[in-house]
Coordinates of C-alpha atoms and ligand atoms in Angstrom, one line a residue:
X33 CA 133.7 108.4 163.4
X34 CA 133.1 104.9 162.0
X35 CA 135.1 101.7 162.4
X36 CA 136.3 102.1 158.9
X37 CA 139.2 104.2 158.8
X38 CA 140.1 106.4 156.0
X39 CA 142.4 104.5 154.3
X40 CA 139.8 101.1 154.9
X41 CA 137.4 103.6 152.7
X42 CA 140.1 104.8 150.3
X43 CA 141.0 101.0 149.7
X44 CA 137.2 100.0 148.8
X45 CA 137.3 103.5 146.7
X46 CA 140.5 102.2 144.8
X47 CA 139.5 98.8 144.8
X48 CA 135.9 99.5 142.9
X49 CA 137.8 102.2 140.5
X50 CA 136.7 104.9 142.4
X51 CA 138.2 108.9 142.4
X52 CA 137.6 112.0 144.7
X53 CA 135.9 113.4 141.7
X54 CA 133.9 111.1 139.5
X55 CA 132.5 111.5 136.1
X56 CA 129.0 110.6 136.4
X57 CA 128.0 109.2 132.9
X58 CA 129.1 106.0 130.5
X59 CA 128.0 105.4 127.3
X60 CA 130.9 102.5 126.3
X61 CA 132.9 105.2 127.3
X62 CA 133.3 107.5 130.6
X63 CA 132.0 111.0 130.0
X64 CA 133.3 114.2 131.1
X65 CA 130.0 115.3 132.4
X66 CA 129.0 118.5 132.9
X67 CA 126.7 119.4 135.3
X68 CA 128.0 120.1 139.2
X69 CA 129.1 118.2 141.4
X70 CA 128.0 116.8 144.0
X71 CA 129.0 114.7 147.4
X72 CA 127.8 111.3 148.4
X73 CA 127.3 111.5 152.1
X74 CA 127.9 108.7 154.5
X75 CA 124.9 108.9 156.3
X76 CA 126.6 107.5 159.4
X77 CA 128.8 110.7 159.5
X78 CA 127.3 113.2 157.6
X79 CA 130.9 113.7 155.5
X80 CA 131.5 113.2 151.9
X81 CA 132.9 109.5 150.7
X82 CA 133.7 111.1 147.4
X83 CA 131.8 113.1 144.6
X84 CA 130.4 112.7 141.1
X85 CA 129.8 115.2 138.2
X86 CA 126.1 115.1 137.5
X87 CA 124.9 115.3 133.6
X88 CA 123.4 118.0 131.6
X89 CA 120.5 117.6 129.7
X90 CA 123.1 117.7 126.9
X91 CA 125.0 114.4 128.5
X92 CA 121.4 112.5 128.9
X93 CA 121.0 113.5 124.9
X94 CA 124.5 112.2 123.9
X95 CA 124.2 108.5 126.1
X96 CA 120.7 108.1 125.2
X97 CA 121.8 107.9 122.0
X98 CA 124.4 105.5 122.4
X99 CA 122.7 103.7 124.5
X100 CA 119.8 103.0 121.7
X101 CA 122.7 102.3 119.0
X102 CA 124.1 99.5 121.7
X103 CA 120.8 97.8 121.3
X104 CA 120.5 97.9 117.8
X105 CA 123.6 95.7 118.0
X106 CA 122.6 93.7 120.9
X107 CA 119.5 92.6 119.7
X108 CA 120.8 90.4 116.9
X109 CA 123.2 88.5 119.7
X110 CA 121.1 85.0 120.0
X111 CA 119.9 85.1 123.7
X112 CA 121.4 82.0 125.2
X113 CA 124.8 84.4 124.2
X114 CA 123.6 87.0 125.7
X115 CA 122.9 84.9 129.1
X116 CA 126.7 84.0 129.2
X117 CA 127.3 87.4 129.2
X118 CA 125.3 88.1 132.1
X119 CA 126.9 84.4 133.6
X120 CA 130.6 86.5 133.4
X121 CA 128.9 89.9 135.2
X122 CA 127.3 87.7 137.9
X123 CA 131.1 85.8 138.6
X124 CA 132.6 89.3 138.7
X125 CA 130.1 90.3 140.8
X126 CA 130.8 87.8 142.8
X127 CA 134.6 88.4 142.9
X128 CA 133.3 91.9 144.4
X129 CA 131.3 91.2 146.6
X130 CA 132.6 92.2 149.7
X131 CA 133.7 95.4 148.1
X132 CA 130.3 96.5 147.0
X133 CA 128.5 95.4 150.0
X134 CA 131.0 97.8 152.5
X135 CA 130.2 100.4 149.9
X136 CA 126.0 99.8 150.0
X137 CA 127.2 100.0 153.5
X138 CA 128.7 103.6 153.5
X139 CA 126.7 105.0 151.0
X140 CA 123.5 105.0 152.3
X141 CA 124.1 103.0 156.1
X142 CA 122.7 99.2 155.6
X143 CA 124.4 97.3 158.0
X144 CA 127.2 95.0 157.0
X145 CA 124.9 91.9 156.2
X146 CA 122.3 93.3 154.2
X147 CA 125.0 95.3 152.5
X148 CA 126.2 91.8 151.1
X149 CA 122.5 90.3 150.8
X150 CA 122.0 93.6 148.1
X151 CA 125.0 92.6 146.5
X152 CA 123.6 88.6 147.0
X153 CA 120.5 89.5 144.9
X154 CA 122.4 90.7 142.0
X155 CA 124.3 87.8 141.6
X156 CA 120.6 85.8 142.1
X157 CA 119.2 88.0 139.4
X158 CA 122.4 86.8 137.0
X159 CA 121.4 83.2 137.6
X160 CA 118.0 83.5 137.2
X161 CA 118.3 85.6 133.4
X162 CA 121.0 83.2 132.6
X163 CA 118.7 80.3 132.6
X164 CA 115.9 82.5 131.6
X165 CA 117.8 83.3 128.3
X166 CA 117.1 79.7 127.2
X167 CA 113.4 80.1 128.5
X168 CA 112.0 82.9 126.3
X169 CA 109.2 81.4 125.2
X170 CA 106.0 81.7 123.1
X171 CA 103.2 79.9 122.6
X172 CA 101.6 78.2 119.5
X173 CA 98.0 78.5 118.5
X174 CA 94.9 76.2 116.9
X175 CA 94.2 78.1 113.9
X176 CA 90.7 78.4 113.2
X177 CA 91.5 78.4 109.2
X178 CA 93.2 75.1 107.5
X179 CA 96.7 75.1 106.5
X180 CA 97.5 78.3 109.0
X181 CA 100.0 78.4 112.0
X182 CA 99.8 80.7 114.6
X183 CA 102.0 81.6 116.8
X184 CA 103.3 84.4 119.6
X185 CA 107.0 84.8 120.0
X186 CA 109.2 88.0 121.9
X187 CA 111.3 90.0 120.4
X188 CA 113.9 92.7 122.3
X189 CA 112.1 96.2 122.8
X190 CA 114.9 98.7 123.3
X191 CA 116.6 101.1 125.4
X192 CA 114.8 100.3 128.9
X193 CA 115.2 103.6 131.4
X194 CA 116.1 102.5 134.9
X195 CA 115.5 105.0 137.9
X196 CA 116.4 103.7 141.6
X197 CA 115.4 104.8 144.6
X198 CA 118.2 105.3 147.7
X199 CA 117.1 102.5 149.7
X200 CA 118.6 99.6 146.9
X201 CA 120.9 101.0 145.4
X202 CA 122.2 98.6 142.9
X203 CA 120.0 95.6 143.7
X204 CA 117.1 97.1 141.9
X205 CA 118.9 97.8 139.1
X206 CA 119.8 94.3 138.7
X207 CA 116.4 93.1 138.5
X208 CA 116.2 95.0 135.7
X209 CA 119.4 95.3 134.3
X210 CA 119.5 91.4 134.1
X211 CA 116.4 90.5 132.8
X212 CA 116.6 93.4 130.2
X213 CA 119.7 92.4 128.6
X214 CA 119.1 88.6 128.3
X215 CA 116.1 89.8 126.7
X216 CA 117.9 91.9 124.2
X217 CA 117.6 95.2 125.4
X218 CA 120.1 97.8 126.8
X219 CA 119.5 99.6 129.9
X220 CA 119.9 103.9 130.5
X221 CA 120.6 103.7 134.4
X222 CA 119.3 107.1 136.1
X223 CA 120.5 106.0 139.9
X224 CA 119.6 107.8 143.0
X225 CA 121.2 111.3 143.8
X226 CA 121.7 109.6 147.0
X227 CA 123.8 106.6 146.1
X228 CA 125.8 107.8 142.9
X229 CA 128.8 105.5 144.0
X230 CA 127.5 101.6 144.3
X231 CA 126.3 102.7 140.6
X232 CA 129.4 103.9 139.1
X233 CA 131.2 100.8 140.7
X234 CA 128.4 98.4 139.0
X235 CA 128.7 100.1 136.0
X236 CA 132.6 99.3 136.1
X237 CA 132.5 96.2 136.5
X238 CA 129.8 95.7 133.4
X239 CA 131.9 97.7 131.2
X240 CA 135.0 95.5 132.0
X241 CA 132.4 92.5 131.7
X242 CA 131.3 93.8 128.6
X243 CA 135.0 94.5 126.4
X244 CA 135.8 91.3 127.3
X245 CA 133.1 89.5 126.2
X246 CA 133.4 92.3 122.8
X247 CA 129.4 92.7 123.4
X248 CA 128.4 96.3 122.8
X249 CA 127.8 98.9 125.8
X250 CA 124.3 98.0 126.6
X251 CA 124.5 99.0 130.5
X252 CA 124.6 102.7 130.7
X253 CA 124.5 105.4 133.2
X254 CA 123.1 108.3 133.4
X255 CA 123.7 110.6 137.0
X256 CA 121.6 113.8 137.4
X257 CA 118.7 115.5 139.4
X258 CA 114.9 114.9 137.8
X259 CA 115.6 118.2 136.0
X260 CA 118.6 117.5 133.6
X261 CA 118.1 113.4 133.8
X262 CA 114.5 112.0 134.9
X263 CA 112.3 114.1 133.0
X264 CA 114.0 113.9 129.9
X265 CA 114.3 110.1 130.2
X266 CA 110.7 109.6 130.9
X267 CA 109.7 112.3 127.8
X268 CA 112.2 110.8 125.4
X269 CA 110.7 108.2 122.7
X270 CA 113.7 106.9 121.8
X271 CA 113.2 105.0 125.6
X272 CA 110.1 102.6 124.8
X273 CA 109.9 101.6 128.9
X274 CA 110.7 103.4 132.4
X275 CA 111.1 101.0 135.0
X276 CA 110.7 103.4 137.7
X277 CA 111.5 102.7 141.5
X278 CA 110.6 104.9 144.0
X279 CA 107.9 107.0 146.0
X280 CA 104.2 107.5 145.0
X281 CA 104.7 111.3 144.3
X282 CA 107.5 110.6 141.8
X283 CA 105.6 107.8 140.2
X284 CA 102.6 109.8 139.5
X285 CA 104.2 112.3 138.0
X286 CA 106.0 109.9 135.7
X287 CA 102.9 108.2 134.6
X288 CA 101.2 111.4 133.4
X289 CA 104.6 112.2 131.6
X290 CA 104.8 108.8 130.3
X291 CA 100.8 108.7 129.2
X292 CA 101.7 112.0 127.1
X293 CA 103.7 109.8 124.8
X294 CA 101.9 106.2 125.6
X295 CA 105.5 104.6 127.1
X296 CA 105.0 101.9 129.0
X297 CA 106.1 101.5 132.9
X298 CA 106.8 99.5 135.2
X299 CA 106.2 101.3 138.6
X300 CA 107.4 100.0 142.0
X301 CA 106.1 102.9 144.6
X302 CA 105.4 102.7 148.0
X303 CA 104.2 100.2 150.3
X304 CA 102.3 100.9 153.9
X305 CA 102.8 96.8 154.9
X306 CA 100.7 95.0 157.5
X307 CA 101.4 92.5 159.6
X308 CA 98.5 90.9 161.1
X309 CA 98.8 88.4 164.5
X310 CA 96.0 86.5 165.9
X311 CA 95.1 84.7 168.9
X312 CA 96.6 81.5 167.7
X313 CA 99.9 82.5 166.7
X314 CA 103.8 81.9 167.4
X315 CA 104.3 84.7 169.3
X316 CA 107.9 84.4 169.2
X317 CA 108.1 83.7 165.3
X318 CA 106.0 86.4 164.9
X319 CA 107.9 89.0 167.2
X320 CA 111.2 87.8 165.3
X321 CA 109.5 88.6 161.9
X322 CA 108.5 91.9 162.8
X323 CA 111.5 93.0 164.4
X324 CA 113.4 92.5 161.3
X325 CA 110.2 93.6 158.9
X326 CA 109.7 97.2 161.1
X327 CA 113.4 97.9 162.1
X328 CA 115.5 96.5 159.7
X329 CA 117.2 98.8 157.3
X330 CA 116.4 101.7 159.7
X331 CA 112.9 101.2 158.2
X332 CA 113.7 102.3 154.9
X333 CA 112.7 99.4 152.9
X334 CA 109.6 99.3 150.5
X335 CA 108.4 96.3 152.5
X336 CA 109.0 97.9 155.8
X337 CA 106.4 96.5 158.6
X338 CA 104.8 99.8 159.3
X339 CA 101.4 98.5 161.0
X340 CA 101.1 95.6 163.0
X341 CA 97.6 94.4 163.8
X342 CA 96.9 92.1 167.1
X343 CA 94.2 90.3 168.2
X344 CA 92.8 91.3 171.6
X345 CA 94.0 88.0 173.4
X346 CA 97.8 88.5 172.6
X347 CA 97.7 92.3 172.4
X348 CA 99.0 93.0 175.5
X349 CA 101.8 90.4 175.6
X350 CA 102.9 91.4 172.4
X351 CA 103.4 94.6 173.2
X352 CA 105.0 94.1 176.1
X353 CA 107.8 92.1 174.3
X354 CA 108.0 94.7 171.4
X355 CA 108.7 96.9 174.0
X356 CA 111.4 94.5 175.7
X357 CA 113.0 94.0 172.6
X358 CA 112.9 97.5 171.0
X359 CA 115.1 98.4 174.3
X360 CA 117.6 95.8 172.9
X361 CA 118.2 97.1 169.3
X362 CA 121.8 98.3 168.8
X363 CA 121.8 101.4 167.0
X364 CA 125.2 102.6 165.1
X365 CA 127.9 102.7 162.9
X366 CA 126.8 100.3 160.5
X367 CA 130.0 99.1 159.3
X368 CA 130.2 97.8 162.7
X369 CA 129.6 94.1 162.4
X370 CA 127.3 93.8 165.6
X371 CA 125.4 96.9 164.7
X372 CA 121.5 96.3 164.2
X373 CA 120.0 99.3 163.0
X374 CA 121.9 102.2 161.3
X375 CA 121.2 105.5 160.5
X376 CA 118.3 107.4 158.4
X377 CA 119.3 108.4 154.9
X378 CA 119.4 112.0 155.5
X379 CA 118.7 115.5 157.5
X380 CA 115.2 115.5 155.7
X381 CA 114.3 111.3 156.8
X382 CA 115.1 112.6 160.2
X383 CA 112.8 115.9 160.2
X384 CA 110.1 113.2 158.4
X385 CA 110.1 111.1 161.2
X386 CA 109.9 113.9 164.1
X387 CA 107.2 115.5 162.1
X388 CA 105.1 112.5 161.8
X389 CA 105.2 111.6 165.1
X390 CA 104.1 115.2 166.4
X391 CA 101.3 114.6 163.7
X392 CA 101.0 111.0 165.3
X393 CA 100.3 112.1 168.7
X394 CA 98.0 115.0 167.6
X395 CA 95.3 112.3 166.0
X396 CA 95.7 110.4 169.4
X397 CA 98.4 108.1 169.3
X398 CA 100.6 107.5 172.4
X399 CA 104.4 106.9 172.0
X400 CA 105.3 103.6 173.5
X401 CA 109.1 103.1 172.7
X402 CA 111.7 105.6 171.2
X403 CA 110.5 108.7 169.2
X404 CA 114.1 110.6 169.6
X405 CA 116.6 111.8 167.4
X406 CA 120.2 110.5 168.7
X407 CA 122.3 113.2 169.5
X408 CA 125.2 112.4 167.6
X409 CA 126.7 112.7 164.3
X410 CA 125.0 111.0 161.1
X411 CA 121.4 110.9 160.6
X412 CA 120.1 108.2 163.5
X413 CA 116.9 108.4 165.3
X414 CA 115.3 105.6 168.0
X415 CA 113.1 103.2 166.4
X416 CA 109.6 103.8 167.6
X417 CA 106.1 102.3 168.5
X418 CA 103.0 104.0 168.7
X419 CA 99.6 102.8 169.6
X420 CA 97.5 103.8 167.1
X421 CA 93.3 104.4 166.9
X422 CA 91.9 103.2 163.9
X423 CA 91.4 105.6 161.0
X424 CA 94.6 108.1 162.1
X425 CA 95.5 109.6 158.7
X426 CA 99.1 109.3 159.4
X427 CA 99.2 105.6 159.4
X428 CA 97.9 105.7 155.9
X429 CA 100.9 107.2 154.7
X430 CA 104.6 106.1 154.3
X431 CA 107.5 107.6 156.3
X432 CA 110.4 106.4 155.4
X433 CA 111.6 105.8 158.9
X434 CA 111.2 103.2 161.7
X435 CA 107.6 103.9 163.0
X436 CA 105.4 101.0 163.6
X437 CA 101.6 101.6 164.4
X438 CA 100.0 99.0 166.5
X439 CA 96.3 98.5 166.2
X440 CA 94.2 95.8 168.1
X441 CA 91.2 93.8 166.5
X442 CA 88.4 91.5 167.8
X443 CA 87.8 89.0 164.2
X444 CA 89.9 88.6 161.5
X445 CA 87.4 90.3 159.3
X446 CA 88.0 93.3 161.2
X447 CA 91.7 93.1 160.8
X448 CA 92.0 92.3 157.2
X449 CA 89.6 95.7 156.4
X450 CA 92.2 97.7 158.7
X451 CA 94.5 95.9 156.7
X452 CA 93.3 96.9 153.2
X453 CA 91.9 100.9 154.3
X454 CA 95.4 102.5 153.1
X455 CA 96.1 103.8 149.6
X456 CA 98.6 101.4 149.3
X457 CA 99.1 97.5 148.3
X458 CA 102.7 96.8 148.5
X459 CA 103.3 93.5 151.0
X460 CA 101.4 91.7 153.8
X461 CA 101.4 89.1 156.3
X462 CA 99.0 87.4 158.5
X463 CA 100.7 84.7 162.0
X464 CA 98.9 82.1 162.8
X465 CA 98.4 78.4 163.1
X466 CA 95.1 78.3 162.3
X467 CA 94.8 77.2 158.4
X468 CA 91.4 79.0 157.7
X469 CA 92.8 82.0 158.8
X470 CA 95.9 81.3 156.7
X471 CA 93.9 80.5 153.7
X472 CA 91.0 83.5 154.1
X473 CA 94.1 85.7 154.1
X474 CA 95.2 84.7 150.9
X475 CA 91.6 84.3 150.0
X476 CA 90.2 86.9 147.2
X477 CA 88.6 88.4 150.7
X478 CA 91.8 88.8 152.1
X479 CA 95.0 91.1 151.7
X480 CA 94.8 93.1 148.8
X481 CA 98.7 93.3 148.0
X482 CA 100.9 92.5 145.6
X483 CA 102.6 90.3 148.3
X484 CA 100.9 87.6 151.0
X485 CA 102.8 85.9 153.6
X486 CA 102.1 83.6 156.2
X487 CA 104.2 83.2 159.2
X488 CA 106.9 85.0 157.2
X489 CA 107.0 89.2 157.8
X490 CA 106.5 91.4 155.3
X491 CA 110.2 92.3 154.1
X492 CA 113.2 90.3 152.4
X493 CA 111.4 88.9 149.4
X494 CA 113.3 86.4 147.2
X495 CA 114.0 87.2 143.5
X496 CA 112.0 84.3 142.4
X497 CA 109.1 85.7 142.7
X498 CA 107.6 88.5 140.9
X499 CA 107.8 91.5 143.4
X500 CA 105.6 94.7 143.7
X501 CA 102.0 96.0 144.6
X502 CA 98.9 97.2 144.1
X503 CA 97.1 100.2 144.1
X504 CA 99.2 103.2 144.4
X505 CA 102.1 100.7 144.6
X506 CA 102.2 100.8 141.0
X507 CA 100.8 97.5 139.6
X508 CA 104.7 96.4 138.4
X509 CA 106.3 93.3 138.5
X510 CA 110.2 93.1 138.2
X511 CA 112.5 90.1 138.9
X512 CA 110.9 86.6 138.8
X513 CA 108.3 84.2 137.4
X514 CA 107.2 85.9 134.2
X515 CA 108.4 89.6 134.9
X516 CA 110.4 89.2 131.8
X517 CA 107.8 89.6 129.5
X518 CA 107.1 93.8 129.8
X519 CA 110.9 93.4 128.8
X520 CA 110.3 92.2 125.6
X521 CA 107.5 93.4 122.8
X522 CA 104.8 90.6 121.8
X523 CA 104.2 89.7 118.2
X524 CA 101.1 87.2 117.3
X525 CA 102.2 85.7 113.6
X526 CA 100.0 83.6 111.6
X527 CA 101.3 82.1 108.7
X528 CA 99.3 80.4 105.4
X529 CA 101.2 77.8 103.7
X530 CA 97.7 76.4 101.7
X531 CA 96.5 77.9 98.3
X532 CA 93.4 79.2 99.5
X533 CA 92.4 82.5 101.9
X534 CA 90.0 81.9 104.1
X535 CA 88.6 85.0 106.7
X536 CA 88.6 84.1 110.3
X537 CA 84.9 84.2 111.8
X538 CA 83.9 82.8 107.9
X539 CA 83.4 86.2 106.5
X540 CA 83.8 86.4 102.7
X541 CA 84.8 88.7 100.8
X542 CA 84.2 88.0 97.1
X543 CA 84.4 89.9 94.2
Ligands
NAD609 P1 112.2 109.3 145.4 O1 110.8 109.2 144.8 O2 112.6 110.5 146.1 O3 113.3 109.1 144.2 C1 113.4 107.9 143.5 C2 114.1 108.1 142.2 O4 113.2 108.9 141.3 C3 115.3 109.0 142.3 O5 116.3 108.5 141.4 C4 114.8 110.4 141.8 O6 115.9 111.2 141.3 C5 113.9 110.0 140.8 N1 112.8 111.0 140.4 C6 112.1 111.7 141.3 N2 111.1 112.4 140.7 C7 111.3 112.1 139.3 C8 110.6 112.5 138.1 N3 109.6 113.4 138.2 N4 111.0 112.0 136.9 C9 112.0 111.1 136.9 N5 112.7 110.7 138.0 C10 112.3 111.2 139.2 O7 112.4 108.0 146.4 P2 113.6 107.7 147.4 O8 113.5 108.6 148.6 O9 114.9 107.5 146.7 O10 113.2 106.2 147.8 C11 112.2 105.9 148.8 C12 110.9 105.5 148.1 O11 111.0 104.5 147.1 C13 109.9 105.0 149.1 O12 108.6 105.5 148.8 C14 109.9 103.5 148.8 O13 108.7 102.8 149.3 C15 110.1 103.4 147.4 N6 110.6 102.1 146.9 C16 109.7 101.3 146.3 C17 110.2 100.0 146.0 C18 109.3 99.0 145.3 O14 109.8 98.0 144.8 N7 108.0 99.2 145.4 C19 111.5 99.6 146.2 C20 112.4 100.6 146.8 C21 111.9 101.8 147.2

C-alpha cells in the first residue's frame, strides 16, 4: 500500500497520456509494437503501474529509419532555431513537472524530492543547450601558406542512440537528448526495461513540443530487451554514436560491438566512489555529505558513496555517529513526503545486496548497522555499514544497494592509494580544512576520477559540468562544459584564395 491511491496514480497516468497498455515505440508517430508486453513495477509494492508493448527487431528497423530521415531534415534548421525548440520542451517540462517527478517516484521508488530534482535537471539541460545553440563554436587557424584560411567548424552527426540505465530514468536522457538536438542531431531512445513509463511520458510531451513548433520527429523511442533493441542499435551503421548509460558488464560488451563497426561511444558505467575524511575535518559537514552520498536514492546512484575512508583520529567518532544516524533513516513508501530512503529496484537488487554481504563477512568484514531485508511488500532492505580490511575484493565492486565500507588510514598517502586500488574512477571526495590536503587531492597524485570534490560528497552533480569517469567508468563526458562536441563531427577546412599552391612543410612538387 502507498499513500497514493489508485485513482492519485490513474490521475498522473491520464494526466501524462498514459494507458493500461502502452505502445512502446514513436517514430513521429505511435507504433503498434509488437513484441510482448510487459509490466512496470512499483518497486514500493511490487504491483504493476501499467504495461508497454516492447518492439521487435522489425519495429527497431522501421524507427531507425525514421529516425535518420528526421535528421536529414533537422540538420538544415540553423541552430539558434533549433535552441527555441528545445526553450518550448524545457517550458513544457516545466508545466509537468510535478507529474513526471510522482511518476520517477513510482516507477522505480526515488523519493518525492529527488523525483522532482530528475525532472529539475531536464529542464537545466534545456537551458544550458538553449544558450549553447548560439555557442557552437570553431576555431580559426595561422596558416602556414600565404593567402590560406584555416579553420575548424561542427557540423550535426546523425541519429545519436540513447540507452538509460533504471536509476535516471529520464534525466539522462536529457543530457543527451538536449545537447544532441541543438546540435542537429536526432536521438533513437532505448530506455530501461525498468522504467518504460517516465519515457513514454517524455516522449509525449516532445512530440507535442515538436508539431507545434512543425520541426520533424527528431526524439524517438525505441522499448525492448538488449535482444530485439540494444544490440541491433549498437550494430546498426545508420546510428554513428551510442551514448550508453549503465553497468560495466553492459558497456563492455557494447564497446566490442561498437569497435566491430568503429562507432563511436560515449560510455557512462559504474562508479565505486570514495569519500575520504581526515583528522582536520567538519565532522558534521562531512557526516551530512555522506549520509546523503551512501543512502540516498536507496544507494542506487552512479555516484553512490560506497567507501568511506577515515583517519585514525576521528575514526571512532565517526562511526559512532554513522551509526546514530543510520538508526534514524526513515525507510518507506517513497511517495510519502517525509520518507528518506525508498525501496531497491527489484527482487534481484535485493538478493545483490544479501549476497554481498554474506560475501562481505566471509573476507572479514563485520556488520555494524542494518544488513536485513524488510519484511514487507516492495523491494526495501536496511541500509548498512560494514567495517572493512583493506584489499576485500567485494569493496572493489559495485552493488547497487546501500552498503558502505569503512576503512581507517594513518596519512593521506595511504588513503588516496585505497582510494584509487578499485577498477573504477567514477566520483570522489576528500573533508578537510587543511588546504594541502585539499589541493594534493586534486593534485595529479591524488584521486584518479572523473569527479573531485572537496567538502562536498560524492553524489548530486550539477549539469554544468561535464559528468563521468575513468577507467572502467567509461571515459564519457555528457552534459556540460564542452560535452557537446562528441555530438557533433569535426571538419578542419583550409581555404586558398591566392594564385599560387604552396605545400605545407615547403615540399615541392614540380613537374
Ligand atoms: P544495466 O547495465 O543493467 O542496463 C542499462 C541499460 O543497458 C538498459 O537499458 C539495458 O537494457 C541496456 N543493455 C544491457 N546490455 C546491453 C547490450 N549488450 N547492448 C545494448 N543495451 C544493453 O544497468 P542498470 O541496472 O539499469 O543501471 C545500473 C548501472 O548503471 C550501475 O552500474 C550504475 O553505476 C550505472 N550508471 C552509470 C551512470 C554514469 O553516468 N556513469 C549513471 C547511471 C547509472
Amino acid at each position: 500500500m502507498t499513500v497514493l491511491s489508485p485513482t492519485a496514480v490513474s490521475a498522473v497516468l491520464d494526466r501524462l497520456g498514459l494507458s493500461d497498455d502502452n505502445p512502446g515505440a514513436f517514430d513521429g508517430a505511435w507504433i503498434d509494437t509488437r513484441g510482448p508486453r510487459l509490466d512496470s513495477l512499483n518497486p514500493a509494492t511490487g504491483e504493476p503501474i501499467a504495461s508497454v508493448r516492447t518492439c521487435s527487431a522489425a519495429d527497431y528497423d522501421r524507427v531507425a529509419a525514421a529516425s535518420v530521415a528526421a535528421f536529414d531534415a533537422w540538420r538544415h534548421w540553423p541552430a539558434p532555431k533549433r535552441g527555441e525548440v528545445v526553450r518550448l520542451l524545457g517550458d513544457e517540462l516545466r508545466r509537468h513537472k510535478e507529474d513526471l517527478g510522482l511518476l520517477v517516484t513510482l516507477e522505480v521508488g526515488k523519493v518525492r524530492t529527488e523525483g522532482l530534482g530528475e525532472v529539475q535537471e531536464m529542464i537545466d539541460m534545456a537551458d544550458f543547450a538553449v544558450g549553447l545553440s548560439r555557442q557552437l563554436y570553431g576555431l580559426s587557424m595561422h596558416s602556414e601558406r600565404p593567402r590560406h584560411r584555416m579553420y575548424e567548424q561542427w557540423h550535426p552527426l546523425g541519429t545519436v542512440g540513447v540507452i538509460t540505465a533504471f536509476n535516471f530514468p529520464v534525466a539522462v536522457w536529457a543530457w543527451n537528448a538536449m545537447l544532441a538536438a541543438v546540435c542537429g542531431d536526432a536521438t533513437l531512445w532505448k530506455p530501461s526495461q525498468h522504467a518504460p513509463l517516465t519515457a513514454l511520458a517524455v516522449t509525449k510531451i516532445a512530440e507535442r513540443v515538436l508539431a507545434a513548433a512543425g520541426a520533424p520527429a527528431i526524439f524517438n523511442l525505441v522499448f525492448g530487451d538488449r535482444n530485439a533493441v540494444g544490440i541491433p542499435m549498437v550494430k546498426d551503421a545508420r546510428v554513428p554514436l551510442i551514448s550508453a548509460t549503465g553497468s560495466v558488464a553492459m558497456g563492455k560488451q557494447i564497446a566490442r560491438d561498437l569497435s566491430d563497426r568503429l562507432g563511436r561511444s560515449i560510455l557512462e558505467l559504474g562508479g565505486n566512489n570514495g569519500i575520504v575524511v581526515t583528522d582536520d575535518a567538519d565532522l558534521d559537514l562531512a557526516l551530512r555529505a555522506v549520509l546523503f552520498a551512501a543512502v540516498g536514492t536507496a544507494g542506487q546512484r552512479c555516484t553512490t558513496t560506497r567507501r568511506l575512508f577515515l583517519q585514525k583520529g576521528i575514526a571512532a567518532e565517526m562511526k559512532r555517529r554513522l551509526v546514530r544516524a543510520y538508526g534514524t533513516i526513515r525507510i518507506g513508501d517513497p511517495a510519502e513526503p517525509s520518507t528518506v530512503m525508498g525501496p531497491l529496484i527489484h527482487a534481484n537488487a535485493v538478493r545483490d545486496f544479501r549476497h554481498a554481504l554474506e560475501i562481505a563477512v566471509q573476507q572479514g568484514g563485520r556488520i555494524l548497522h542494518g544488513g536485513k531485508v524488510l519484511d514487507r511488500p516492495g523491494f526495501f532492505v536496511e541500509p548498512t555499514l560494514v567495517e572493512a580490511l583493506p584489499h576485500m575484493p567485494i569493496t572493489c565492486e559495485e552493488t547497487f544497494a546501500p552498503i558502505l565500507y569503512l576503512f581507517e588510514f594513518e596519512t593521506l598517502d595511504e588513503a588516496i592509494a585505497m582510494h584509487n586500488a578499485v577498477p573504477q574512477g567514477l566520483s570522489s571526495a576528500i573533508f578537510t580544512l587543511d588546504l594541502r590536503s585539499a589541493e594534493k587531492f586534486l593534485s595529479v597524485a591524488g584521486s584518479d576520477c572523473g569527479i573531485a570534490n572537496v567538502n562536498i560528497g560524492t553524489s548530486g552533480a550539477e549539469i554544468g559540468g561535464a559528468f563521468g569517469g575513468e577507467k572502467e567508468t567509461g571515459g564519457g563526458r555528457e552534459a556540460g562544459s564542452d560535452a557537446w562536441k562528441a555530438y557533433m563531427r569535426r571538419q578542419t577546412c583550409t581555404l586558398n584564395y591566392g594564385t599560387d599552391l604552396p605545400l605545407a612543410q615547403g615540399v615541392h612538387f614540380d613537374l
